[in-house]
Every structure is written in C-alpha cells, then in structure tokens.
Short mmCIF file of C-alpha atoms in Angstrom, two decimals:
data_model
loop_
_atom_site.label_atom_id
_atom_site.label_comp_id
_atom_site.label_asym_id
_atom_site.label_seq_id
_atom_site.Cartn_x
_atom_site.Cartn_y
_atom_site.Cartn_z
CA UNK A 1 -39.20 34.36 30.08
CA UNK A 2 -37.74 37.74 30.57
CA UNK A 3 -39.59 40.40 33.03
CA UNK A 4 -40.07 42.62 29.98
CA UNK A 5 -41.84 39.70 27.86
CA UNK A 6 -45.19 40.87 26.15
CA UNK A 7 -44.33 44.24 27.51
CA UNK A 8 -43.29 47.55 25.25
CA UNK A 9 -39.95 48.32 25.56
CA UNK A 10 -38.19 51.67 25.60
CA UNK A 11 -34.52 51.93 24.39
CA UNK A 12 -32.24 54.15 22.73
CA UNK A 13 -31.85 53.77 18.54
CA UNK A 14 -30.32 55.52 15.70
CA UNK A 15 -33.39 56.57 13.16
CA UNK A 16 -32.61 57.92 9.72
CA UNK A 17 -35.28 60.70 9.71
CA UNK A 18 -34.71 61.77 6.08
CA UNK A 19 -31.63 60.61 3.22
CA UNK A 20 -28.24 61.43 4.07
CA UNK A 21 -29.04 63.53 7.00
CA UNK A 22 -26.80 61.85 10.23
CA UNK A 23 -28.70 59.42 12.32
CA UNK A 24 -30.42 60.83 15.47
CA UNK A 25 -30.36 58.97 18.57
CA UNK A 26 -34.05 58.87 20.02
CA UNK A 27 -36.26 56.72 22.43
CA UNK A 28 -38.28 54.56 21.20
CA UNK A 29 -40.94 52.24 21.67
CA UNK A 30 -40.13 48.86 21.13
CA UNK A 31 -43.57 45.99 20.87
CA UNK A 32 -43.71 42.71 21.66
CA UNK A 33 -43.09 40.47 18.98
CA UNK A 34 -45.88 38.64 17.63
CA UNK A 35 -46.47 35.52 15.70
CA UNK A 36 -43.35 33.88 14.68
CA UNK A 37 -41.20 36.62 15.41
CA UNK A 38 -38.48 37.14 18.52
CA UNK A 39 -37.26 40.25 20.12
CA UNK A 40 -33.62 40.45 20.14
CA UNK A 41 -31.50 42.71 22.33
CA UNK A 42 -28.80 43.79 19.98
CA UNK A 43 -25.23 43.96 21.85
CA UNK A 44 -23.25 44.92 18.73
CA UNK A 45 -23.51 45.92 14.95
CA UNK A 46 -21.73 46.81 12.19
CA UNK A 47 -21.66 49.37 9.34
CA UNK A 48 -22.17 47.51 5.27
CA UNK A 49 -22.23 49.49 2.59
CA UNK A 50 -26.07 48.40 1.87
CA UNK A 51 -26.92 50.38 4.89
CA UNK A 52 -25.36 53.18 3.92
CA UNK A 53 -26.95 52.88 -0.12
CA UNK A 54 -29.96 53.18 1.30
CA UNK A 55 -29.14 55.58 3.68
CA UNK A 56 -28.45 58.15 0.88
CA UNK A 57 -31.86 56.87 -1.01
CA UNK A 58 -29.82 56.75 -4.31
CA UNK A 59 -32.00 54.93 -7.02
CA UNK A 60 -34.38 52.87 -4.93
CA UNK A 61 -38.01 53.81 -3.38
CA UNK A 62 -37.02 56.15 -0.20
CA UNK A 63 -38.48 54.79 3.11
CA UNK A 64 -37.74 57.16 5.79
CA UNK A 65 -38.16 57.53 9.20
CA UNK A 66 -36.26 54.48 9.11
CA UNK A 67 -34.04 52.25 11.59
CA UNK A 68 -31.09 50.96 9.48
CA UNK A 69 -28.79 48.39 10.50
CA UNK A 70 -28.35 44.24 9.63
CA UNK A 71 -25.08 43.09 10.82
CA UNK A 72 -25.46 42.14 14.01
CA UNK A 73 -25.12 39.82 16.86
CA UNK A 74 -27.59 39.63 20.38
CA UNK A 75 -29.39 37.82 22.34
CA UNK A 76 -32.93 36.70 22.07
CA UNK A 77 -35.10 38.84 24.72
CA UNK A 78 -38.34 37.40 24.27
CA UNK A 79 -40.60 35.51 21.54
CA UNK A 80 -43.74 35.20 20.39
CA UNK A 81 -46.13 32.66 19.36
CA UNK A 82 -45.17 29.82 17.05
CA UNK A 83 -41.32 29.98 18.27
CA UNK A 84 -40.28 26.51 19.31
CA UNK A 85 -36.32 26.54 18.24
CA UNK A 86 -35.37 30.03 20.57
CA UNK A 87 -35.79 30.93 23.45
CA UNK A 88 -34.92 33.81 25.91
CA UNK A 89 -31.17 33.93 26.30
CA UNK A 90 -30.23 32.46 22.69
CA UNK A 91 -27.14 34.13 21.29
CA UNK A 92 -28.06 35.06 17.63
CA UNK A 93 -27.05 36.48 14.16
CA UNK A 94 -30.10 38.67 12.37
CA UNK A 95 -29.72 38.09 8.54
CA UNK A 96 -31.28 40.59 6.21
CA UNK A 97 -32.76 37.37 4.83
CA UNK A 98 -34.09 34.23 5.90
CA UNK A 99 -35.22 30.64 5.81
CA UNK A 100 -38.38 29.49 6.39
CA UNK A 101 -37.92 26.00 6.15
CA UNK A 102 -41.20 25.18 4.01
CA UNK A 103 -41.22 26.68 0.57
CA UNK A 104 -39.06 24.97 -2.17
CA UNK A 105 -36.08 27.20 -1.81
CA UNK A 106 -35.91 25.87 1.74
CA UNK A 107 -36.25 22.24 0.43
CA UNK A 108 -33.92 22.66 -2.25
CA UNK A 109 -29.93 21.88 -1.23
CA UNK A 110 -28.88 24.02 -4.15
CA UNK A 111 -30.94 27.42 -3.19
CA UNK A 112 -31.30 29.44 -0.35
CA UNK A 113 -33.72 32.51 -1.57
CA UNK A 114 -36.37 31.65 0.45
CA UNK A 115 -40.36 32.41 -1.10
CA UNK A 116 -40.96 34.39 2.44
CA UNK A 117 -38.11 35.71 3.72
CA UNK A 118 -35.87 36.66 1.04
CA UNK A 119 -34.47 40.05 0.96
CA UNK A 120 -36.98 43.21 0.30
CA UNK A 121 -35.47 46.56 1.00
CA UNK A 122 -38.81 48.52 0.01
CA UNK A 123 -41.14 46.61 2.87
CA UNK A 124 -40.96 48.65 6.34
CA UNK A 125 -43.23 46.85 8.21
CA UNK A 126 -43.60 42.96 9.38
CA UNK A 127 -44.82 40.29 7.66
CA UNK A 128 -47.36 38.79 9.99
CA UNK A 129 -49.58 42.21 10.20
CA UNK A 130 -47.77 44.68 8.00
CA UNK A 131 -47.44 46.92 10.97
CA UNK A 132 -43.85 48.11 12.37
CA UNK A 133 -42.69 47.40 15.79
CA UNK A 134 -40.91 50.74 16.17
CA UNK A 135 -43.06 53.74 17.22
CA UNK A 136 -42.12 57.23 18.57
CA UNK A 137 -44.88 58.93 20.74
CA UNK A 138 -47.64 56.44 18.96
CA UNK A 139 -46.18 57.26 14.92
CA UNK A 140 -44.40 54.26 13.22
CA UNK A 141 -40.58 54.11 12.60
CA UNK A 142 -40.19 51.65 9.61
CA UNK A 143 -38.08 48.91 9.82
CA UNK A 144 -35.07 48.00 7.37
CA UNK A 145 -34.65 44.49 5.39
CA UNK A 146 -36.33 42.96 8.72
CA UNK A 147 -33.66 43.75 10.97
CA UNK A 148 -32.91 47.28 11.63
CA UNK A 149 -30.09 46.79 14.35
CA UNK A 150 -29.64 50.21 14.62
CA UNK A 151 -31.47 50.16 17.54
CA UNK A 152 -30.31 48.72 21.75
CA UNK A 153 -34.06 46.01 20.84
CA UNK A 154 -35.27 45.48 17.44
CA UNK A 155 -38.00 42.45 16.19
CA UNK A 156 -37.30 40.18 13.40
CA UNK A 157 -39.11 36.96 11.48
CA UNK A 158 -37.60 33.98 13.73
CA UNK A 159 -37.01 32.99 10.40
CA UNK A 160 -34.57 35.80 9.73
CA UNK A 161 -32.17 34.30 13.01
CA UNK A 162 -29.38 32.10 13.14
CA UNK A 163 -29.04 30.62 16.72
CA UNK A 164 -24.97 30.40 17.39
CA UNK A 165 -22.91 28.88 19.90
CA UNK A 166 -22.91 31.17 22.54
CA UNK A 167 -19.01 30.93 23.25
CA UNK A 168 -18.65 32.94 20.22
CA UNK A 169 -17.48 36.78 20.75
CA UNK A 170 -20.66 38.38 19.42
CA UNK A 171 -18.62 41.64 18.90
CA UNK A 172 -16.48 39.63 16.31
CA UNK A 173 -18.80 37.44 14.63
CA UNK A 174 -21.45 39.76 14.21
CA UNK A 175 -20.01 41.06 10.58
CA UNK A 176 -20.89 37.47 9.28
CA UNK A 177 -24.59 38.18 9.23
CA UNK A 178 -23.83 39.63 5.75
CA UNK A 179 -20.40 40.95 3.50
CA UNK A 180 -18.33 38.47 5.43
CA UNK A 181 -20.12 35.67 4.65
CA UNK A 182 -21.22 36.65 1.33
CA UNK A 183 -17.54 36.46 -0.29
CA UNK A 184 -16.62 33.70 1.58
CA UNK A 185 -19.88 31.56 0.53
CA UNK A 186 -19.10 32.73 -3.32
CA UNK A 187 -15.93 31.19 -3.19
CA UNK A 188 -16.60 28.37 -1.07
CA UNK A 189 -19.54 27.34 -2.17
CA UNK A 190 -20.05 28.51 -5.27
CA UNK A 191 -16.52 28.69 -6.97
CA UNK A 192 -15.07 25.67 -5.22
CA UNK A 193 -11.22 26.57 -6.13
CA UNK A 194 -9.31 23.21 -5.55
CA UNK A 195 -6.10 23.29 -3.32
CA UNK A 196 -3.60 24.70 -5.59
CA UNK A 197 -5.76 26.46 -8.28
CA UNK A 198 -5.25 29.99 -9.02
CA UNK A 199 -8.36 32.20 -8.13
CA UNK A 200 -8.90 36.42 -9.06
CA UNK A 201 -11.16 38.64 -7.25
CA UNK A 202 -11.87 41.80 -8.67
CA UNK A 203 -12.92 44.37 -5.91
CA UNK A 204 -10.91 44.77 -2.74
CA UNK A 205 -13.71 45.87 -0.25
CA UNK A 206 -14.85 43.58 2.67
CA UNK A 207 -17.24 41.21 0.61
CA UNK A 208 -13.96 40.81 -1.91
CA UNK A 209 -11.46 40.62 0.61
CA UNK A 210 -13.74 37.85 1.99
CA UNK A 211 -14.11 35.67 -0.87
CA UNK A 212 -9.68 36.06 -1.16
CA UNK A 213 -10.02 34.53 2.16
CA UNK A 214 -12.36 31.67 1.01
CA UNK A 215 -9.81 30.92 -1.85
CA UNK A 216 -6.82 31.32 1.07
CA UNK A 217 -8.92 28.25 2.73
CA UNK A 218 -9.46 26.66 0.24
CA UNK A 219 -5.90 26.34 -0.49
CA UNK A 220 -5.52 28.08 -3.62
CA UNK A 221 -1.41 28.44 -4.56
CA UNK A 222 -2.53 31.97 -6.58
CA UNK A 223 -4.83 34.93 -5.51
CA UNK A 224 -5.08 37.66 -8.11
CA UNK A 225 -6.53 40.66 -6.44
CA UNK A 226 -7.79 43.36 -8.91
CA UNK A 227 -8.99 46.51 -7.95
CA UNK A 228 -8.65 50.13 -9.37
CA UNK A 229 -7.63 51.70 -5.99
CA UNK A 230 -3.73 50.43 -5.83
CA UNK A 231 -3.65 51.72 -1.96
CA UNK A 232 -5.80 48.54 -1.28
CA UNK A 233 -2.91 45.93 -2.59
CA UNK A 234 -0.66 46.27 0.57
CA UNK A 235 -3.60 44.70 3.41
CA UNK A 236 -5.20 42.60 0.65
CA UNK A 237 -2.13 40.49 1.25
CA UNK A 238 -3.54 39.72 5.05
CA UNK A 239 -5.90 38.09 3.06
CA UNK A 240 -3.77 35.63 0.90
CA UNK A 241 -3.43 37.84 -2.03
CA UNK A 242 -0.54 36.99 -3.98
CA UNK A 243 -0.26 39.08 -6.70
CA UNK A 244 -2.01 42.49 -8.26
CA UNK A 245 -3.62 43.85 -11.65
CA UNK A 246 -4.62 47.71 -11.20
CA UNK A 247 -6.81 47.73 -14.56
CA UNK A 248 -6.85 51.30 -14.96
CA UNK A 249 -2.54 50.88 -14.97
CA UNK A 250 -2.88 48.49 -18.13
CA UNK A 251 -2.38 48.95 -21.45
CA UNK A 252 -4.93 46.13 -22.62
CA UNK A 253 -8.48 44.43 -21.07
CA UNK A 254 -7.35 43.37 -18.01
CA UNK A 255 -9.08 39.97 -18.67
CA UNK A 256 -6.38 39.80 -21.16
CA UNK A 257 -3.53 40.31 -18.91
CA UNK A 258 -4.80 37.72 -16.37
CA UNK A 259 -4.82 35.53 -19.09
CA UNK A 260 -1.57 35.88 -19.82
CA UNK A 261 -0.29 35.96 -16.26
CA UNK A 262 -1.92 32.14 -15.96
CA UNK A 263 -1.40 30.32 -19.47
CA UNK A 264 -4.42 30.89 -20.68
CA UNK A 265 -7.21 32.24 -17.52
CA UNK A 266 -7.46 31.59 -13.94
CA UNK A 267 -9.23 28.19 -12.88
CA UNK A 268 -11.49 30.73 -10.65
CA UNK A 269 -12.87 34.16 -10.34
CA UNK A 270 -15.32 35.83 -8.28
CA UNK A 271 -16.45 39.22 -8.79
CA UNK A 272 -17.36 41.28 -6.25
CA UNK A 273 -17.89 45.23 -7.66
CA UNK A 274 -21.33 45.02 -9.28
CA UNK A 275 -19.56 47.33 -12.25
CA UNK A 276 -20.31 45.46 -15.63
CA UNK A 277 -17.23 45.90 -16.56
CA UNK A 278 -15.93 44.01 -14.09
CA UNK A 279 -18.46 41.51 -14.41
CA UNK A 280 -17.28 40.54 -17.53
CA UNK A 281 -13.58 40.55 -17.45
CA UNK A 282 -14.22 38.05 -14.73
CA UNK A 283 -15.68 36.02 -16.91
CA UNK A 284 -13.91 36.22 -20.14
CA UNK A 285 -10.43 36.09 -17.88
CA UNK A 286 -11.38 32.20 -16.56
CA UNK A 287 -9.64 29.42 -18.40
CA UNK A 288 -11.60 27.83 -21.03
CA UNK A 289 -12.35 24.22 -20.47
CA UNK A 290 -13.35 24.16 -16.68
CA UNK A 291 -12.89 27.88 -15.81
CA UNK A 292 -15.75 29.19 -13.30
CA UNK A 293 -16.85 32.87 -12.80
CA UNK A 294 -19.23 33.89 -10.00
CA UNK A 295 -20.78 37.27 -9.38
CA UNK A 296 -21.50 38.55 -5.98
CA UNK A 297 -21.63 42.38 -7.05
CA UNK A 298 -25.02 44.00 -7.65
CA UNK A 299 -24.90 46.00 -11.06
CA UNK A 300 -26.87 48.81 -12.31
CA UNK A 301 -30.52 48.22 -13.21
CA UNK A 302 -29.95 49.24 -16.73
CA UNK A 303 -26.88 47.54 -17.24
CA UNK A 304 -26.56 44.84 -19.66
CA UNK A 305 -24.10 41.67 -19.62
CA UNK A 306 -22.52 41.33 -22.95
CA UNK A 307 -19.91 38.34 -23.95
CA UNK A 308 -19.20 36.63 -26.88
CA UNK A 309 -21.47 32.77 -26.97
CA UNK A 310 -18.09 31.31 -27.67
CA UNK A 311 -16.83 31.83 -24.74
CA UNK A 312 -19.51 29.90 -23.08
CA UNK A 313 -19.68 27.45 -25.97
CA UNK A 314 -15.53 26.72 -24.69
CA UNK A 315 -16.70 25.61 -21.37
CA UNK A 316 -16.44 28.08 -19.27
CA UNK A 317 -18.99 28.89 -16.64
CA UNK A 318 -20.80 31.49 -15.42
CA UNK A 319 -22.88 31.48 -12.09
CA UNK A 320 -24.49 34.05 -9.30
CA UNK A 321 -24.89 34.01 -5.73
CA UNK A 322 -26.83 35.21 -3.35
CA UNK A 323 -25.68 35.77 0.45
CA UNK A 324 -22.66 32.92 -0.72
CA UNK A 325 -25.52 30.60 -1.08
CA UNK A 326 -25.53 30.25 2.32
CA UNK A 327 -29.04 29.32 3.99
CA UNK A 328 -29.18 31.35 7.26
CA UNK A 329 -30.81 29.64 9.87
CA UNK A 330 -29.29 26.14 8.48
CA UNK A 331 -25.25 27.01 7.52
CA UNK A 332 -24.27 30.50 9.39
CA UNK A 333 -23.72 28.36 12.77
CA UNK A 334 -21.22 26.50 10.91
CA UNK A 335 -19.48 29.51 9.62
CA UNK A 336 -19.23 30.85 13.44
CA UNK A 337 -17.41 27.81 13.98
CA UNK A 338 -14.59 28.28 11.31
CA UNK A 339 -14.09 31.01 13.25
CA UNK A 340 -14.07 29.32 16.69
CA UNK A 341 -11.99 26.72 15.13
CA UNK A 342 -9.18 29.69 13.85
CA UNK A 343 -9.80 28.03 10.41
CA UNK A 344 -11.80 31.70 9.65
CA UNK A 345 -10.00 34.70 10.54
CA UNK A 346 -12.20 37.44 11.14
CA UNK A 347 -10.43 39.95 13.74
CA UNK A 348 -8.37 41.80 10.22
CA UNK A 349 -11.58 42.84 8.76
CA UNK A 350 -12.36 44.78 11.84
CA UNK A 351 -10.27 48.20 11.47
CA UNK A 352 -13.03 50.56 13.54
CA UNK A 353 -14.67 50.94 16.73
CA UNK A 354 -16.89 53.33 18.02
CA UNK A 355 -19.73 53.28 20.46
CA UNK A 356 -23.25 53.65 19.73
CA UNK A 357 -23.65 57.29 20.31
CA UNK A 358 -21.42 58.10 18.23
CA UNK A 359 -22.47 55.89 14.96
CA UNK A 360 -22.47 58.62 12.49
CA UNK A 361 -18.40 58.41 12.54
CA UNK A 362 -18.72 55.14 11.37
CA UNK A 363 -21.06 56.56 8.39
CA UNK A 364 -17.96 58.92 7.92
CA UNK A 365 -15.26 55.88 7.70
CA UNK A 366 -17.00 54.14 5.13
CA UNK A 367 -17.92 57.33 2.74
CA UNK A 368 -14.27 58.24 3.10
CA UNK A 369 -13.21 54.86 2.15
CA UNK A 370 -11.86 54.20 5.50
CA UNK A 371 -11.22 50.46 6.32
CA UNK A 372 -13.17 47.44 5.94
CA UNK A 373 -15.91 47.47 9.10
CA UNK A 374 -16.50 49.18 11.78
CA UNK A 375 -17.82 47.24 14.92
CA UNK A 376 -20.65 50.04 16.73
CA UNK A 377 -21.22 49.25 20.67
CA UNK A 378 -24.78 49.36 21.88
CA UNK A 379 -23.71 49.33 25.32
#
C-alpha cells in the first residue's frame, strides 16, 4: 500500500464555488476511501460539455461548492475495504457511471445502466455513507457524477473504474471515459453500419465526430455529416466524413434531402445534438425496410418526439443509447486497446492543452466553440 493509505490527503483542486463563476484553485482535504471505493491520483483530465452544463446550473438542481470533472485517467492511490480487483498502482479510467456487476443491468448483455451506479448528477456525496470525501477547513465540497477529477486525488465507487493496460498514454486515452466513447459505442454497438453502408450523423461536436469515426471503422463507403455550423465540415473529414448537408442552407427537411442523396434514406444514422429536430430527421431520413436511427443527444425535458406510425410501421428502427452501451468496468479496456492497436485514432480529437492552473481557459475554448477537447495537466 501507499505511505498515504488510510491517511487524509491534501492536494490542490479546482472547486466551482457558485454557477458560472471561474474555478478557484484551493487545498483541500482529501479522506480515505471507504467501503468499496478507491482513491485515485488523477494525472490528467479533460473538459465535456456536461461539465460545463452544470457548471452554468442551467435547468437542473444547482449543487455548489462543487468539484467538477469526469474524463479522466490516473492511477489508483489507495483502496478501501471490499476492493479485490485494484490495487495501488492500477492505471484507470473514472466513468461518470458504473457497473456493479450484481443487479440485472449488470447481468444483462444488452444493458449497461446499472441499478447502483448509473449516472445521478443531483447526488454530491458517496454512496456508502452519503458523506463527501472533499472538505475545506472541516466544511464539505460536494462531489460531481462520482468522479469530480477536477481535483490532483479524488474518491470514486470501485465500481465507477475501468482498470486499463497500463502501456496506454493516460494523457490520450483519458477522453474515452465519456464523449469519445459515447459516439463511438452508438455506432458500433448500437447502429452496427455494415462495411459499405452509408451512415449520417447529425452534430459535428466530439461525441458526433466520434460516432463518424465508429462508422469510418466500421467500414462504411458514405458518411453524411450534418451540422448547422458549415465551419465544422473541413476537420469532420479527419474523421471519414464524406459528404455535407448544412440544414439551415436547404430549401426542404433535410431528412428529405438525405433521402434523396441515397435512393431512398441512409442504411444508418446516429444523432448526436439532443435538438428534437434533429432527433427526428434522423429518423425519418433512414431507409425504410432495415434503416436504423440511434440517439445519443439529450433533448429538452419538455420536448416531445413526434413522427408519423408509418414510418415505423415501414420498418425502420428507432433505438437510444446510453454511454454507447458500453459497460464500464467490463468493455472500456477493450476500447483502450483499439487505440493501442491504431485501429482507434484518438490524438485528432485533442486540439487543446493547458495545465491545471490554468483550467478556466479550457472553460473559455469550449464556450467559444473552440475545438473538440482540451487535455488539462494535473502535474
């Protein structure tokens, strides 16, 4: 075990103190972890747009003082009781949720939205004694989705860690504790293009630009990128994007014009905006008979789906994911090694660097619509 096992730890972190005010970097106090969790030391991190949603408190229960942060990679410092698969010294993804491997979701091969350790962004505390880890000068700093990798140590449910081969460049494969993997699960798991099927994404960010890559491995001959924001069309192509639809530049639904483009609808689509809209263009733009849709995009709480039964009754499908129906602790060490194996390539989504002091540029980058993610140094 480490000398500072079962001992508090003090270390630098980056706590949101109130919405949309810039991080503060502060000491704090750091506790053992206790039953069935691990203490990780975080080595690097990444900026999602989830972080900064919740950041800016926008239509969801504000928690604040707050450590933010869940794309990450580091190395397990110490663990607690109950932890039998890591110890000390384990190179490990957090994932903003997690897999128990007991409740049915575990047991199921077709789910991974674990009863435990699924994803709740209004709980600040841990599960074992619904008390936070995190302290300043004795008052609790509240953790985020059970990671909160803002921070040099943080404590998570060993349930909410994916042990990787520690060859891996953590500073790389870090972002796919969450986008990354999320578009490239929705296509490769969930959408299943065949070699030589055409495939559209609609929404060009990081979790699109991912699932373009699944459909790139998969070996589809057409990837239709769609995306209001034409300036995105010229990288997307790093990404195997073939062609472009800007729907605010046509004249008619752009489900419409896809279906034209492709005799009749794409064999796959996976949407990846959360605008309703876009939801359903990506459905009604699939080809009837064996077309498949998939939504990764989280909408509005008020909105409302609307199609036509038809087009369901004319075979087409329409499915969700969750995390790319990945199950954390079980699949994301595979995923590393598509990466390890150059089959995954994961250096283009990485346009930023900045080190940890100065995280509140990376806040900047993404608000300004800068790049895809931005890798922060805890060092």
């Amino acid at each position: 075990m480490s000398s500072t096992a079962g001992q508090v730890i003090r270390c630098k972190a980056a706590v949101a103190w109130e919405a949309g005010k810039p991080l503060v970097i502060e000491e704090v106090e750091v506790a053992p972890p206790q039953k069935m969790e691990v203490r990780l030391k975080i080595l690097f991190t990444s900026l999602c747009h989830t972080d900064v949603y919740f950041w800016e408190a926008k239509g969801q229960n504000p928690v604040f003082p707050r450590i933010l942060g869940h794309e990450a990679g580091g190395i397990v410092e110490s663990v607690g009781e109950g932890v039998t698969d890591l110890v000390p010294g384990d190179h490990v993804l957090p994932v903003f949720t997690g897999e128990c491997k007991e409740c049915a979701h575990c047991k199921s091969e077709e789910s991974n939205m674990c009863n435990l350790l699924r994803i709740n962004t209004d709980r600040g505390v841990m599960i074992h004694d619904e008390k936070s880890r995190f302290s300043i000068n004795g008052k609790p700093i509240y953790h985020f989705v059970g990671t909160s990798t803002f921070s040099e140590y943080t404590v998570t449910h060993v349930g909410c860690v994916a042990k990787i081969n520690p060859l891996a460049p953590l500073d790389k494969v870090c972002i796919l504790s969450c986008g990354i993997s999320t578009g490239l699960g929705a296509t490769l798991n969930v959408a299943k293009p065949k070699k030589g099927s055409s495939v559209a994404v609609f929404g060009l960010g990081a979790v699109g630009l991912a699932a373009a890559e699944g459909a790139r491995i998969a070996g589809a001959s057409r990837i239709i990128g769609v995306d209001v924001n034409s300036s995105r069309f010229e990288h997307a192509k790093k990404f195997g994007v073939t062609e472009f639809v800007n729907p605010k530049e046509c004249k008619k639904p752009v489900q419409e014009v896809i279906a034209e483009m492709t005799d009749g609808g794409v064999d796959r689509s996976v949407e990846c905006t959360g605008n309703i809209d876009a939801m359903i263009s990506a459905f009604e733009c699939v080809h009837d008979g064996w077309g498949v849709a998939v939504l990764v995009g989280v909408p509005h709480k008020d909105a409302v789906f609307k199609t036509h039964p038809v087009n369901l009754l004319n075979e087409r499908t329409l499915k969700g994911t969750f995390f790319g129906n990945y199950k954390p602790r079980s699949d994301l060490p595979s995923v590393v090694e598509k990466y390890m194996n150059k089959e995954l390539e994961l250096e283009k989504f990485i346009t930023h660097e900045v080190p940890f002091a100065e995280i509140n540029k990376a806040f900047d980058y993404m608000l300004k619509g800068e790049g895809l993610r931005c890798i922060i140094r805890m060092d």
